[in-house]
Amino acid sequence: MNESLSESLIRPARRGDSEAIAALMVETTSEQVRRITILGSPYLARFVADELAGNKNDEYVTCTVREQVVGMCAWRHTDTALHLNYISVEPERRGQGLGIALMLDGLRRIHRTSQRMFSVDVFSDTPRAHAWYRSLSLRSERRTKWIELPLSLTQPGNGHDCTVSGLDEADLNHFRYGFSQFTLTTNSATYRVGRLGQNLFRVGTSAILQDTAALQGLVHLDPERELVCSGSDGDANILSFAHSSLIAESERLVSSGASVMEHLELSLSKRHLNQTIPIRL
């Protein structure tokens, strides 16, 4: 009998698990991905603890062996899909079926009736993870390129052609977590702008690259920061913007939840891991 499976337990995460959860989340990501996401924050465990205390955003689940957290996953609900936001298992316990068990638990217990689809985002610097998800029948829905550019090279301006809201709350969050988000509005569009550490702004649309007022507004707020921007694989703004550098690529993979569950169960049977890990609610 597999020792990890025989002594393991899957349960909803508790606030006291936050340090272990954060460590697992960071361990499975590259330095570059940590730099452009919240995973690079030294206060990530504090954020996870507050998420758990307030039942916000993601639904965290842990896998424990003899009361020690050795694996975790975080699920995010949308109207039609159950999205796997994070999953991680201690390196020395990989290949023992714990990750499969965590995914099956989510698909069986956490998914809602309306959520017929399963989705996950995978960065290109994790080819083994990408191959694993592909083996579960997932297909590509979209590819995303991430670029970085120095705002100091954008056209100068006074920053008065835009408005910023939510900055006071963002400042409080930034002090507590090391990252935050505020809203920037111009005559052209409204943007949710993230701040990561002391060095980066991050925006999830390439449209901002053509909005001079928005770029000038960011420079006015903090001229020392650079901008990380993401857009679709064929986005002309992403491909052609001057002075930008391609720093990462990711892909959204999707499939029906039923199909993924079938492939996971088959994978367990091929490994002769038919033992069910108990779940404590």
PDB file of N, CA, C and O in Angstrom, residues 24 27-28 88-99 128 271:
ATOM      1  N   LEU A  24       4.211  26.056  -0.763  1.00  0.00           N
ATOM      2  CA  LEU A  24       3.975  25.133  -1.874  1.00  0.00           C
ATOM      3  C   LEU A  24       3.683  25.891  -3.167  1.00  0.00           C
ATOM      4  O   LEU A  24       4.158  25.515  -4.247  1.00  0.00           O
ATOM      5  N   GLU A  27       6.980  27.249  -4.449  1.00  0.00           N
ATOM      6  CA  GLU A  27       7.956  26.225  -4.817  1.00  0.00           C
ATOM      7  C   GLU A  27       7.779  25.723  -6.238  1.00  0.00           C
ATOM      8  O   GLU A  27       8.758  25.344  -6.897  1.00  0.00           O
ATOM      9  N   THR A  28       6.556  25.732  -6.742  1.00  0.00           N
ATOM     10  CA  THR A  28       6.298  25.150  -8.054  1.00  0.00           C
ATOM     11  C   THR A  28       6.346  26.167  -9.192  1.00  0.00           C
ATOM     12  O   THR A  28       6.024  25.823 -10.328  1.00  0.00           O
ATOM     13  N   SER A  88      -0.193  22.178  -6.101  1.00  0.00           N
ATOM     14  CA  SER A  88       1.205  21.895  -5.802  1.00  0.00           C
ATOM     15  C   SER A  88       1.288  20.748  -4.805  1.00  0.00           C
ATOM     16  O   SER A  88       0.487  20.653  -3.880  1.00  0.00           O
ATOM     17  N   VAL A  89       2.286  19.884  -5.007  1.00  0.00           N
ATOM     18  CA  VAL A  89       2.581  18.783  -4.094  1.00  0.00           C
ATOM     19  C   VAL A  89       4.077  18.821  -3.811  1.00  0.00           C
ATOM     20  O   VAL A  89       4.879  19.132  -4.705  1.00  0.00           O
ATOM     21  N   GLU A  90       4.458  18.523  -2.591  1.00  0.00           N
ATOM     22  CA  GLU A  90       5.879  18.490  -2.245  1.00  0.00           C
ATOM     23  C   GLU A  90       6.644  17.627  -3.244  1.00  0.00           C
ATOM     24  O   GLU A  90       6.182  16.548  -3.620  1.00  0.00           O
ATOM     25  N   PRO A  91       7.819  18.072  -3.685  1.00  0.00           N
ATOM     26  CA  PRO A  91       8.578  17.339  -4.708  1.00  0.00           C
ATOM     27  C   PRO A  91       8.805  15.871  -4.369  1.00  0.00           C
ATOM     28  O   PRO A  91       8.675  14.996  -5.234  1.00  0.00           O
ATOM     29  N   GLU A  92       9.111  15.581  -3.106  1.00  0.00           N
ATOM     30  CA  GLU A  92       9.417  14.195  -2.738  1.00  0.00           C
ATOM     31  C   GLU A  92       8.173  13.304  -2.703  1.00  0.00           C
ATOM     32  O   GLU A  92       8.305  12.080  -2.595  1.00  0.00           O
ATOM     33  N   ARG A  93       6.995  13.889  -2.819  1.00  0.00           N
ATOM     34  CA  ARG A  93       5.767  13.097  -2.791  1.00  0.00           C
ATOM     35  C   ARG A  93       5.046  13.087  -4.130  1.00  0.00           C
ATOM     36  O   ARG A  93       3.927  12.594  -4.228  1.00  0.00           O
ATOM     37  N   ARG A  94       5.677  13.631  -5.151  1.00  0.00           N
ATOM     38  CA  ARG A  94       5.047  13.630  -6.467  1.00  0.00           C
ATOM     39  C   ARG A  94       5.111  12.232  -7.076  1.00  0.00           C
ATOM     40  O   ARG A  94       5.985  11.433  -6.754  1.00  0.00           O
ATOM     41  N   GLY A  95       4.160  11.954  -7.950  1.00  0.00           N
ATOM     42  CA  GLY A  95       4.101  10.648  -8.584  1.00  0.00           C
ATOM     43  C   GLY A  95       3.421   9.594  -7.752  1.00  0.00           C
ATOM     44  O   GLY A  95       3.402   8.410  -8.121  1.00  0.00           O
ATOM     45  N   GLN A  96       2.840  10.002  -6.619  1.00  0.00           N
ATOM     46  CA  GLN A  96       2.188   9.046  -5.724  1.00  0.00           C
ATOM     47  C   GLN A  96       0.674   9.152  -5.752  1.00  0.00           C
ATOM     48  O   GLN A  96      -0.006   8.499  -4.978  1.00  0.00           O
ATOM     49  N   GLY A  97       0.147   9.997  -6.625  1.00  0.00           N
ATOM     50  CA  GLY A  97      -1.301  10.095  -6.782  1.00  0.00           C
ATOM     51  C   GLY A  97      -1.962  11.178  -5.967  1.00  0.00           C
ATOM     52  O   GLY A  97      -3.188  11.326  -6.012  1.00  0.00           O
ATOM     53  N   LEU A  98      -1.193  11.968  -5.202  1.00  0.00           N
ATOM     54  CA  LEU A  98      -1.800  12.983  -4.350  1.00  0.00           C
ATOM     55  C   LEU A  98      -2.394  14.124  -5.174  1.00  0.00           C
ATOM     56  O   LEU A  98      -3.477  14.630  -4.859  1.00  0.00           O
ATOM     57  N   GLY A  99      -1.684  14.559  -6.211  1.00  0.00           N
ATOM     58  CA  GLY A  99      -2.212  15.617  -7.067  1.00  0.00           C
ATOM     59  C   GLY A  99      -3.481  15.188  -7.780  1.00  0.00           C
ATOM     60  O   GLY A  99      -4.437  15.964  -7.899  1.00  0.00           O
ATOM     61  N   ARG A 128       6.421  19.953 -18.381  1.00  0.00           N
ATOM     62  CA  ARG A 128       5.895  18.693 -17.841  1.00  0.00           C
ATOM     63  C   ARG A 128       4.445  18.863 -17.407  1.00  0.00           C
ATOM     64  O   ARG A 128       3.605  17.984 -17.646  1.00  0.00           O
ATOM     65  N   ARG A 271      -1.942   3.242 -12.428  1.00  0.00           N
ATOM     66  CA  ARG A 271      -0.894   3.252 -11.406  1.00  0.00           C
ATOM     67  C   ARG A 271      -1.206   2.271 -10.277  1.00  0.00           C
ATOM     68  O   ARG A 271      -0.450   2.197  -9.308  1.00  0.00           O
TER      69      ARG A 271
END
